[in-house]
Each structure stands twice: as C-alpha cells, then as structure tokens.
Coordinates of C-alpha atoms in Angstrom, one line a residue:
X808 CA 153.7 49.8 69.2
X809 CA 150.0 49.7 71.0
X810 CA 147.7 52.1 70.1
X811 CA 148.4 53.7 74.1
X812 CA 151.7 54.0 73.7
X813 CA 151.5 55.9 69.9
X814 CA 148.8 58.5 71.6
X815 CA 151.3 58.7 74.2
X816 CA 154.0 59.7 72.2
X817 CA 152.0 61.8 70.3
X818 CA 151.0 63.9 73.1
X819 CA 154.2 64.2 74.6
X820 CA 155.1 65.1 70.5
X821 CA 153.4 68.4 71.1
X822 CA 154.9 71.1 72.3
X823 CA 152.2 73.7 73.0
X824 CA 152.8 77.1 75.0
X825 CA 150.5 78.0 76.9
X826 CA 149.2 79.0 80.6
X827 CA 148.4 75.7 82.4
X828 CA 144.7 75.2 83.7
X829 CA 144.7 75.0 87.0
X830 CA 140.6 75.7 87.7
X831 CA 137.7 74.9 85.8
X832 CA 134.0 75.9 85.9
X833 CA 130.6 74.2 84.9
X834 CA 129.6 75.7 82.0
X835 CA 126.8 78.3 82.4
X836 CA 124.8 76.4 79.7
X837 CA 124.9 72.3 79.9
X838 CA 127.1 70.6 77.1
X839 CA 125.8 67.4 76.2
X840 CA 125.2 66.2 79.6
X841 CA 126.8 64.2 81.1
X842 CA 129.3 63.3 78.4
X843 CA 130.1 67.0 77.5
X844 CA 131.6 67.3 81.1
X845 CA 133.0 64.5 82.5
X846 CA 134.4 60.9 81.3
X847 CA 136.2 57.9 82.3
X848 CA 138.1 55.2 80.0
X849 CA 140.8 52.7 80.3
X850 CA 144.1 53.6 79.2
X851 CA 145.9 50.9 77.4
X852 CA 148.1 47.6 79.0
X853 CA 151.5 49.2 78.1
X854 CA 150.9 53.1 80.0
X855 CA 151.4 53.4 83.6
X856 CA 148.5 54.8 84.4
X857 CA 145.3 52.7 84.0
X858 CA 142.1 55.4 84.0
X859 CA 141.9 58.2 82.2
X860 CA 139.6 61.0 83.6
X861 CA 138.1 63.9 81.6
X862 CA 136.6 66.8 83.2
X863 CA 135.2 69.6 81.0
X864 CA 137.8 68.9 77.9
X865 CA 141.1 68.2 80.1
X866 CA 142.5 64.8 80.5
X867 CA 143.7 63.7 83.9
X868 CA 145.7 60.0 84.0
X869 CA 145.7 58.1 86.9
X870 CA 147.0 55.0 88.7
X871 CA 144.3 52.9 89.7
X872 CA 145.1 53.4 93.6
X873 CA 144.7 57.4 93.2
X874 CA 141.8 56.7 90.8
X875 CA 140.2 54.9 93.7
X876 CA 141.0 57.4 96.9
X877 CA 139.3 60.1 94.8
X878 CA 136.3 58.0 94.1
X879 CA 135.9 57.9 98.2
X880 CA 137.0 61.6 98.8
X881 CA 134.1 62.3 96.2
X882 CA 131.2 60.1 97.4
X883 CA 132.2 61.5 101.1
X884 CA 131.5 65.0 100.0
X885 CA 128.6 64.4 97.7
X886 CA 127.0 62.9 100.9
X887 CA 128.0 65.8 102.9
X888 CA 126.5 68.1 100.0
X889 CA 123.5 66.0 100.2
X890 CA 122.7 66.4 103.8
X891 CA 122.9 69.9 103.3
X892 CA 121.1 70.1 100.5
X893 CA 118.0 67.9 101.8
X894 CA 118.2 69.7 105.2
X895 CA 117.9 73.4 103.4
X896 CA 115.1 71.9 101.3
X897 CA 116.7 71.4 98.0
X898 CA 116.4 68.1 96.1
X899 CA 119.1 65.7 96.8
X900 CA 121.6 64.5 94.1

C-alpha cells in the first residue's frame, strides 16, 4: 500500500464528532506567515484527487480541474480587490 493510500485510510479510520467548519477567519495575529495559513502539496498517484489545499489547519482535496477553476476565480478577484484597493489609495497586493 502507498504511503496516499495508508493516510487515506487513516483519515477515513477516524471517527471524530464534531460540528463541521464551514467558515474560517485570518487570525488576528499572523502564524508563521505564509505557511501557518495556507499550503499546497501533491497528493499521491493512487488517490483521486491530485492537490491538496490547506487553509488555516483544514485540508481541502481536489481534482486538478477544480484545483485549476479556483486558481482563476481567485486571481479574478484579487485583481478586482486590487483595483479597489489602488484606486482608494491603499497599497496593492
């Protein structure tokens, strides 16, 4: 067995109650930027999905095609943010 497919069965393993997330924050005080917030890896060749995304602790596992669409849907809105941003003044990202 791969070492994805052992981490996969070892999540699915556990069967923790609790409320789901649904939202998250930023964290009023930075966490080791930027790896305390966010990260991206490869999942391995035998799982589904191929990218695994973290945002502040919670893992999100993606095909490649979804990974992709939200790639665009986010440089679309940092751009958007951007313009605001620059045109109220602020420093852009």
């Amino acid at each position: 067995m791969g070492k994805a497919s052992r981490l996969k069965a070892e999540r699915q393993q556990v069967k923790v109650i609790r409320e789901p997330i649904t939202e998250t924050h930023e964290p009023e005080e930075p966490r080791n930027w930027p790896d305390g917030h966010v990260g991206v890896a490869l999942t391995g060749d035998d799982q589904g999905e191929c990218i695994e995304v973290t945002i502040h602790g919670v893992r999100h596992y993606l095909h490649s095609t979804t990974a992709q669409e939200l790639s665009k849907m986010l440089s679309s809105r940092i751009d958007e943010w951007n313009g605001i941003a620059v045109a109220g003044g602020a420093p852009g990202v």
